[in-house]
């Protein structure tokens, strides 16, 4: 009964490829996020969705396209992968309608060769 | 813009020592939330505590305690009688509310704590 799950956990791919990371939460939360953690462990928000609607887009290159088919899922598709995209990507969710705690998924380690 | 500073990049202690992780924040909001997350070597991010800006009471949870002082914009985290399992990177975070957007977290750069046996 994992609260926030991500697949895959590890992703190794070549430069130029297109890949997707999936996120699902079973907490009944309204808001979902993608964060990127770089090699120095710095965590930065990328996107936020509330009830399938894009709310935050933090000047992320348009090679990154989030998609939320329903409020329990938020996927991240990355086109034309670059070496600098190598990072750990975390999905998070929280209950909407005010402030609440964000709960994070286990992360997906993406390595671009 | 919001900012979170964790000046201690790495701390190394011996088991059973007490250790304090510092967090200083900047915000123009009057209402905000502060958080601590733990990232053990396995990589997941574990929520530890959330504190709102109107609640300056210190909190204790087992060996963990948090000291929130608005006057110095600090939200420090103390581990008493540290254990090897406390070894992790600890992140302090501040909630930010962009206009028209939903809450997002601004993280500090993290403090890597190593507890040696």
PDB file of C-alpha atoms in Angstrom:
ATOM      1  CA  UNK A   1       0.000   0.000   0.000  1.00  0.00           C
ATOM      2  CA  UNK A   2       2.655   2.468  -1.141  1.00  0.00           C
ATOM      3  CA  UNK A   3       1.413   6.043  -0.917  1.00  0.00           C
ATOM      4  CA  UNK A   4       3.364   7.595  -3.807  1.00  0.00           C
ATOM      5  CA  UNK A   5       4.977   5.234  -6.283  1.00  0.00           C
ATOM      6  CA  UNK A   6       7.197   5.848  -9.268  1.00  0.00           C
ATOM      7  CA  UNK A   7       8.324   3.640 -12.122  1.00  0.00           C
ATOM      8  CA  UNK A   8      10.947   2.878 -13.061  1.00  0.00           C
ATOM      9  CA  UNK A   9      13.311   3.243 -10.120  1.00  0.00           C
ATOM     10  CA  UNK A  10      16.343   3.317 -12.394  1.00  0.00           C
ATOM     11  CA  UNK A  11      16.541   4.415 -15.999  1.00  0.00           C
ATOM     12  CA  UNK A  12      19.697   4.288 -18.093  1.00  0.00           C
ATOM     13  CA  UNK A  13      19.494   5.553 -21.645  1.00  0.00           C
ATOM     14  CA  UNK A  14      21.430   7.125 -24.479  1.00  0.00           C
ATOM     15  CA  UNK A  15      21.535  10.777 -25.364  1.00  0.00           C
ATOM     16  CA  UNK A  16      18.837  11.752 -27.806  1.00  0.00           C
ATOM     17  CA  UNK A  17      16.335   9.127 -26.681  1.00  0.00           C
ATOM     18  CA  UNK A  18      12.840   9.848 -25.382  1.00  0.00           C
ATOM     19  CA  UNK A  19      11.779   8.381 -22.044  1.00  0.00           C
ATOM     20  CA  UNK A  20       8.886   8.543 -19.580  1.00  0.00           C
ATOM     21  CA  UNK A  21       8.638   8.278 -15.817  1.00  0.00           C
ATOM     22  CA  UNK A  22       5.331   7.412 -14.206  1.00  0.00           C
ATOM     23  CA  UNK A  23       3.955   8.478 -10.847  1.00  0.00           C
ATOM     24  CA  UNK A  24       0.874   7.314  -9.003  1.00  0.00           C
ATOM     25  CA  UNK A  25      -0.512   8.275  -5.614  1.00  0.00           C
ATOM     26  CA  UNK A  26      -3.222   6.448  -3.692  1.00  0.00           C
ATOM     27  CA  UNK A  27      -3.667   9.109  -1.021  1.00  0.00           C
ATOM     28  CA  UNK A  28      -6.596  10.829  -2.678  1.00  0.00           C
ATOM     29  CA  UNK A  29      -4.525  14.005  -2.986  1.00  0.00           C
ATOM     30  CA  UNK A  30      -5.420  16.761  -5.441  1.00  0.00           C
ATOM     31  CA  UNK A  31      -1.974  18.188  -6.143  1.00  0.00           C
ATOM     32  CA  UNK A  32       1.037  16.442  -7.598  1.00  0.00           C
ATOM     33  CA  UNK A  33       4.563  17.621  -8.295  1.00  0.00           C
ATOM     34  CA  UNK A  34       7.780  16.770 -10.059  1.00  0.00           C
ATOM     35  CA  UNK A  35      11.078  17.750  -8.439  1.00  0.00           C
ATOM     36  CA  UNK A  36      14.577  17.277  -9.786  1.00  0.00           C
ATOM     37  CA  UNK A  37      17.553  16.451  -7.549  1.00  0.00           C
ATOM     38  CA  UNK A  38      20.875  17.109  -9.222  1.00  0.00           C
ATOM     39  CA  UNK A  39      24.232  15.474  -8.576  1.00  0.00           C
ATOM     40  CA  UNK A  40      24.891  17.882  -5.703  1.00  0.00           C
ATOM     41  CA  UNK A  41      21.647  16.809  -4.051  1.00  0.00           C
ATOM     42  CA  UNK A  42      19.947  20.127  -4.739  1.00  0.00           C
ATOM     43  CA  UNK A  43      16.167  19.720  -4.979  1.00  0.00           C
ATOM     44  CA  UNK A  44      14.169  22.008  -7.222  1.00  0.00           C
ATOM     45  CA  UNK A  45      10.570  21.979  -8.283  1.00  0.00           C
ATOM     46  CA  UNK A  46       9.786  21.440 -11.957  1.00  0.00           C
ATOM     47  CA  UNK A  47       6.007  21.172 -12.262  1.00  0.00           C
ATOM     48  CA  UNK A  48       2.839  21.097 -10.227  1.00  0.00           C
ATOM     49  CA  UNK A  49      -0.597  19.845 -11.221  1.00  0.00           C
ATOM     50  CA  UNK A  50      -3.838  20.369  -9.363  1.00  0.00           C
ATOM     51  CA  UNK A  51      -6.734  18.169 -10.419  1.00  0.00           C
ATOM     52  CA  UNK A  52      -5.091  17.495 -13.780  1.00  0.00           C
ATOM     53  CA  UNK A  53      -4.431  21.186 -14.410  1.00  0.00           C
ATOM     54  CA  UNK A  54      -0.890  22.548 -14.756  1.00  0.00           C
ATOM     55  CA  UNK A  55      -0.299  25.097 -12.011  1.00  0.00           C
ATOM     56  CA  UNK A  56       3.456  25.528 -11.796  1.00  0.00           C
ATOM     57  CA  UNK A  57       6.010  25.315 -14.598  1.00  0.00           C
ATOM     58  CA  UNK A  58       9.395  26.396 -13.360  1.00  0.00           C
ATOM     59  CA  UNK A  59      11.059  27.401 -16.637  1.00  0.00           C
ATOM     60  CA  UNK A  60      11.849  23.839 -17.451  1.00  0.00           C
ATOM     61  CA  UNK A  61      12.993  23.162 -21.056  1.00  0.00           C
ATOM     62  CA  UNK A  62      10.056  22.211 -23.238  1.00  0.00           C
ATOM     63  CA  UNK A  63      11.691  18.833 -23.845  1.00  0.00           C
ATOM     64  CA  UNK A  64      10.049  17.993 -20.527  1.00  0.00           C
ATOM     65  CA  UNK A  65       6.315  17.461 -20.785  1.00  0.00           C
ATOM     66  CA  UNK A  66       4.234  16.422 -17.813  1.00  0.00           C
ATOM     67  CA  UNK A  67       0.897  14.733 -18.328  1.00  0.00           C
ATOM     68  CA  UNK A  68      -1.816  14.072 -15.798  1.00  0.00           C
ATOM     69  CA  UNK A  69      -4.446  11.646 -17.095  1.00  0.00           C
ATOM     70  CA  UNK A  70      -6.285  11.824 -13.769  1.00  0.00           C
ATOM     71  CA  UNK A  71      -5.581  13.332 -10.398  1.00  0.00           C
ATOM     72  CA  UNK A  72      -3.927  10.157  -9.111  1.00  0.00           C
ATOM     73  CA  UNK A  73      -1.316  10.076 -11.875  1.00  0.00           C
ATOM     74  CA  UNK A  74       1.349  12.464 -13.074  1.00  0.00           C
ATOM     75  CA  UNK A  75       3.769  11.279 -15.718  1.00  0.00           C
ATOM     76  CA  UNK A  76       6.889  12.980 -16.986  1.00  0.00           C
ATOM     77  CA  UNK A  77       7.966  12.574 -20.585  1.00  0.00           C
ATOM     78  CA  UNK A  78      11.390  13.745 -21.659  1.00  0.00           C
ATOM     79  CA  UNK A  79      12.332  14.182 -25.311  1.00  0.00           C
ATOM     80  CA  UNK A  80      15.823  14.272 -26.799  1.00  0.00           C
ATOM     81  CA  UNK A  81      17.565  13.438 -23.554  1.00  0.00           C
ATOM     82  CA  UNK A  82      20.776  15.299 -22.768  1.00  0.00           C
ATOM     83  CA  UNK A  83      23.647  14.456 -20.431  1.00  0.00           C
ATOM     84  CA  UNK A  84      22.537  17.249 -18.103  1.00  0.00           C
ATOM     85  CA  UNK A  85      19.192  15.556 -17.582  1.00  0.00           C
ATOM     86  CA  UNK A  86      20.908  12.909 -15.479  1.00  0.00           C
ATOM     87  CA  UNK A  87      19.420  13.316 -12.014  1.00  0.00           C
ATOM     88  CA  UNK A  88      16.987  11.815  -9.557  1.00  0.00           C
ATOM     89  CA  UNK A  89      13.403  12.802 -10.286  1.00  0.00           C
ATOM     90  CA  UNK A  90      10.953  12.822  -7.414  1.00  0.00           C
ATOM     91  CA  UNK A  91       7.206  12.850  -7.635  1.00  0.00           C
ATOM     92  CA  UNK A  92       5.262  14.274  -4.686  1.00  0.00           C
ATOM     93  CA  UNK A  93       1.650  14.797  -3.770  1.00  0.00           C
ATOM     94  CA  UNK A  94      -0.378  16.704  -1.214  1.00  0.00           C
ATOM     95  CA  UNK A  95      -3.970  17.357  -0.399  1.00  0.00           C
ATOM     96  CA  UNK A  96      -5.226  20.477  -2.137  1.00  0.00           C
ATOM     97  CA  UNK A  97      -7.321  23.331  -0.835  1.00  0.00           C
ATOM     98  CA  UNK A  98      -4.793  24.876   1.461  1.00  0.00           C
ATOM     99  CA  UNK A  99      -1.496  23.903   2.860  1.00  0.00           C
ATOM    100  CA  UNK A 100      -0.545  20.406   3.756  1.00  0.00           C
ATOM    101  CA  UNK A 101       2.492  18.199   3.750  1.00  0.00           C
ATOM    102  CA  UNK A 102       4.004  17.022   0.492  1.00  0.00           C
ATOM    103  CA  UNK A 103       4.770  13.317   0.449  1.00  0.00           C
ATOM    104  CA  UNK A 104       7.430  12.096  -1.906  1.00  0.00           C
ATOM    105  CA  UNK A 105       7.795   9.019  -4.038  1.00  0.00           C
ATOM    106  CA  UNK A 106      10.959   6.901  -3.910  1.00  0.00           C
ATOM    107  CA  UNK A 107      12.581   8.720  -6.817  1.00  0.00           C
ATOM    108  CA  UNK A 108      13.715   7.681 -10.288  1.00  0.00           C
ATOM    109  CA  UNK A 109      17.432   7.799 -10.997  1.00  0.00           C
ATOM    110  CA  UNK A 110      17.902   8.774 -14.622  1.00  0.00           C
ATOM    111  CA  UNK A 111      21.320   8.307 -16.184  1.00  0.00           C
ATOM    112  CA  UNK A 112      21.934   9.620 -19.672  1.00  0.00           C
ATOM    113  CA  UNK A 113      25.020   8.203 -21.390  1.00  0.00           C
TER     114      UNK A 113
ATOM    115  CA  UNK B   1      12.057  35.294  -3.312  1.00  0.00           C
ATOM    116  CA  UNK B   2      12.135  32.657  -0.663  1.00  0.00           C
ATOM    117  CA  UNK B   3      15.460  31.239   0.358  1.00  0.00           C
ATOM    118  CA  UNK B   4      16.626  28.518   2.711  1.00  0.00           C
ATOM    119  CA  UNK B   5      20.205  28.312   3.927  1.00  0.00           C
ATOM    120  CA  UNK B   6      21.739  25.263   5.515  1.00  0.00           C
ATOM    121  CA  UNK B   7      25.249  26.455   6.186  1.00  0.00           C
ATOM    122  CA  UNK B   8      26.553  23.092   7.381  1.00  0.00           C
ATOM    123  CA  UNK B   9      27.372  21.010   4.351  1.00  0.00           C
ATOM    124  CA  UNK B  10      28.588  17.984   6.262  1.00  0.00           C
ATOM    125  CA  UNK B  11      28.671  17.015   9.917  1.00  0.00           C
ATOM    126  CA  UNK B  12      30.348  13.989  11.397  1.00  0.00           C
ATOM    127  CA  UNK B  13      29.690  12.830  14.968  1.00  0.00           C
ATOM    128  CA  UNK B  14      30.251   9.774  17.086  1.00  0.00           C
ATOM    129  CA  UNK B  15      27.292   7.724  18.179  1.00  0.00           C
ATOM    130  CA  UNK B  16      25.459   9.038  21.254  1.00  0.00           C
ATOM    131  CA  UNK B  17      26.567  12.610  20.655  1.00  0.00           C
ATOM    132  CA  UNK B  18      23.930  15.292  20.289  1.00  0.00           C
ATOM    133  CA  UNK B  19      23.941  17.185  17.007  1.00  0.00           C
ATOM    134  CA  UNK B  20      22.126  20.288  15.785  1.00  0.00           C
ATOM    135  CA  UNK B  21      21.423  21.005  12.145  1.00  0.00           C
ATOM    136  CA  UNK B  22      20.943  24.669  11.351  1.00  0.00           C
ATOM    137  CA  UNK B  23      18.385  26.167   9.010  1.00  0.00           C
ATOM    138  CA  UNK B  24      17.898  29.850   8.267  1.00  0.00           C
ATOM    139  CA  UNK B  25      15.185  31.082   5.946  1.00  0.00           C
ATOM    140  CA  UNK B  26      14.114  34.244   4.154  1.00  0.00           C
ATOM    141  CA  UNK B  27      10.563  35.070   3.208  1.00  0.00           C
ATOM    142  CA  UNK B  28       8.297  38.075   2.792  1.00  0.00           C
ATOM    143  CA  UNK B  29       5.189  36.039   3.505  1.00  0.00           C
ATOM    144  CA  UNK B  30       3.527  36.408   6.881  1.00  0.00           C
ATOM    145  CA  UNK B  31       2.087  32.926   6.668  1.00  0.00           C
ATOM    146  CA  UNK B  32       4.425  30.168   5.704  1.00  0.00           C
ATOM    147  CA  UNK B  33       5.376  26.632   6.581  1.00  0.00           C
ATOM    148  CA  UNK B  34       8.724  25.106   7.380  1.00  0.00           C
ATOM    149  CA  UNK B  35       9.643  21.478   6.905  1.00  0.00           C
ATOM    150  CA  UNK B  36      12.411  19.009   7.558  1.00  0.00           C
ATOM    151  CA  UNK B  37      12.930  15.970   5.361  1.00  0.00           C
ATOM    152  CA  UNK B  38      15.405  13.137   5.774  1.00  0.00           C
ATOM    153  CA  UNK B  39      17.093  11.412   2.841  1.00  0.00           C
ATOM    154  CA  UNK B  40      18.839   8.224   3.980  1.00  0.00           C
ATOM    155  CA  UNK B  41      21.427   6.488   1.783  1.00  0.00           C
ATOM    156  CA  UNK B  42      18.616   4.486   0.180  1.00  0.00           C
ATOM    157  CA  UNK B  43      17.507   7.728  -1.458  1.00  0.00           C
ATOM    158  CA  UNK B  44      13.881   8.281  -0.521  1.00  0.00           C
ATOM    159  CA  UNK B  45      12.696  11.542   1.033  1.00  0.00           C
ATOM    160  CA  UNK B  46      11.094  11.044   4.416  1.00  0.00           C
ATOM    161  CA  UNK B  47       8.923  13.744   5.939  1.00  0.00           C
ATOM    162  CA  UNK B  48       9.903  14.610   9.511  1.00  0.00           C
ATOM    163  CA  UNK B  49       8.026  17.733  10.559  1.00  0.00           C
ATOM    164  CA  UNK B  50       5.914  20.658   9.374  1.00  0.00           C
ATOM    165  CA  UNK B  51       5.634  23.872  11.366  1.00  0.00           C
ATOM    166  CA  UNK B  52       3.513  26.895  10.533  1.00  0.00           C
ATOM    167  CA  UNK B  53       4.728  30.434  11.041  1.00  0.00           C
ATOM    168  CA  UNK B  54       2.274  31.148  13.841  1.00  0.00           C
ATOM    169  CA  UNK B  55       3.388  28.276  15.994  1.00  0.00           C
ATOM    170  CA  UNK B  56       6.713  28.977  17.639  1.00  0.00           C
ATOM    171  CA  UNK B  57       6.436  26.224  20.187  1.00  0.00           C
ATOM    172  CA  UNK B  58       9.340  23.865  20.114  1.00  0.00           C
ATOM    173  CA  UNK B  59       8.541  20.293  19.264  1.00  0.00           C
ATOM    174  CA  UNK B  60      10.003  17.062  20.517  1.00  0.00           C
ATOM    175  CA  UNK B  61       9.503  13.650  18.982  1.00  0.00           C
ATOM    176  CA  UNK B  62      11.578  10.978  20.629  1.00  0.00           C
ATOM    177  CA  UNK B  63      15.230  11.854  20.075  1.00  0.00           C
ATOM    178  CA  UNK B  64      14.321  14.601  17.611  1.00  0.00           C
ATOM    179  CA  UNK B  65      13.546  18.169  18.564  1.00  0.00           C
ATOM    180  CA  UNK B  66      12.993  21.344  16.607  1.00  0.00           C
ATOM    181  CA  UNK B  67      13.569  24.934  17.649  1.00  0.00           C
ATOM    182  CA  UNK B  68      11.676  27.559  15.652  1.00  0.00           C
ATOM    183  CA  UNK B  69      12.632  31.189  16.243  1.00  0.00           C
ATOM    184  CA  UNK B  70      10.966  33.804  14.062  1.00  0.00           C
ATOM    185  CA  UNK B  71      13.156  36.551  15.493  1.00  0.00           C
ATOM    186  CA  UNK B  72      16.215  34.959  13.915  1.00  0.00           C
ATOM    187  CA  UNK B  73      14.373  33.252  11.022  1.00  0.00           C
ATOM    188  CA  UNK B  74      15.730  29.923  12.098  1.00  0.00           C
ATOM    189  CA  UNK B  75      14.292  26.441  12.335  1.00  0.00           C
ATOM    190  CA  UNK B  76      16.988  24.226  13.814  1.00  0.00           C
ATOM    191  CA  UNK B  77      16.833  20.481  14.246  1.00  0.00           C
ATOM    192  CA  UNK B  78      18.524  18.600  17.072  1.00  0.00           C
ATOM    193  CA  UNK B  79      19.108  14.887  17.318  1.00  0.00           C
ATOM    194  CA  UNK B  80      19.828  13.719  20.832  1.00  0.00           C
ATOM    195  CA  UNK B  81      21.974  10.647  21.440  1.00  0.00           C
ATOM    196  CA  UNK B  82      22.598  10.148  17.737  1.00  0.00           C
ATOM    197  CA  UNK B  83      22.622   6.685  16.237  1.00  0.00           C
ATOM    198  CA  UNK B  84      24.219   5.243  13.124  1.00  0.00           C
ATOM    199  CA  UNK B  85      20.750   4.991  11.544  1.00  0.00           C
ATOM    200  CA  UNK B  86      20.491   8.771  11.724  1.00  0.00           C
ATOM    201  CA  UNK B  87      23.140   9.029   9.017  1.00  0.00           C
ATOM    202  CA  UNK B  88      21.438  10.780   6.120  1.00  0.00           C
ATOM    203  CA  UNK B  89      21.126  14.048   4.273  1.00  0.00           C
ATOM    204  CA  UNK B  90      18.677  16.346   6.015  1.00  0.00           C
ATOM    205  CA  UNK B  91      16.809  19.030   4.112  1.00  0.00           C
ATOM    206  CA  UNK B  92      15.074  22.071   5.487  1.00  0.00           C
ATOM    207  CA  UNK B  93      12.337  23.491   3.250  1.00  0.00           C
ATOM    208  CA  UNK B  94      10.067  26.523   3.133  1.00  0.00           C
ATOM    209  CA  UNK B  95       6.678  26.768   1.489  1.00  0.00           C
ATOM    210  CA  UNK B  96       6.234  29.369  -1.211  1.00  0.00           C
ATOM    211  CA  UNK B  97       2.974  30.461  -2.806  1.00  0.00           C
ATOM    212  CA  UNK B  98       3.511  31.847  -6.299  1.00  0.00           C
ATOM    213  CA  UNK B  99       0.764  34.158  -7.472  1.00  0.00           C
ATOM    214  CA  UNK B 100      -1.997  32.077  -8.986  1.00  0.00           C
ATOM    215  CA  UNK B 101      -0.134  28.898  -8.240  1.00  0.00           C
ATOM    216  CA  UNK B 102      -0.200  26.244  -5.605  1.00  0.00           C
ATOM    217  CA  UNK B 103       2.276  25.725  -2.839  1.00  0.00           C
ATOM    218  CA  UNK B 104       5.772  24.718  -3.771  1.00  0.00           C
ATOM    219  CA  UNK B 105       8.695  23.878  -1.542  1.00  0.00           C
ATOM    220  CA  UNK B 106      11.981  25.729  -1.629  1.00  0.00           C
ATOM    221  CA  UNK B 107      14.710  23.492  -0.281  1.00  0.00           C
ATOM    222  CA  UNK B 108      18.018  24.210   1.361  1.00  0.00           C
ATOM    223  CA  UNK B 109      21.058  22.455  -0.032  1.00  0.00           C
ATOM    224  CA  UNK B 110      20.974  19.840   2.689  1.00  0.00           C
ATOM    225  CA  UNK B 111      23.291  18.801   5.492  1.00  0.00           C
ATOM    226  CA  UNK B 112      24.928  15.415   5.265  1.00  0.00           C
ATOM    227  CA  UNK B 113      25.102  13.859   8.718  1.00  0.00           C
ATOM    228  CA  UNK B 114      27.389  10.928   9.343  1.00  0.00           C
ATOM    229  CA  UNK B 115      27.122   9.144  12.667  1.00  0.00           C
ATOM    230  CA  UNK B 116      30.103   6.921  13.334  1.00  0.00           C
ATOM    231  CA  UNK B 117      29.940   3.928  15.682  1.00  0.00           C
TER     232      UNK B 117
END
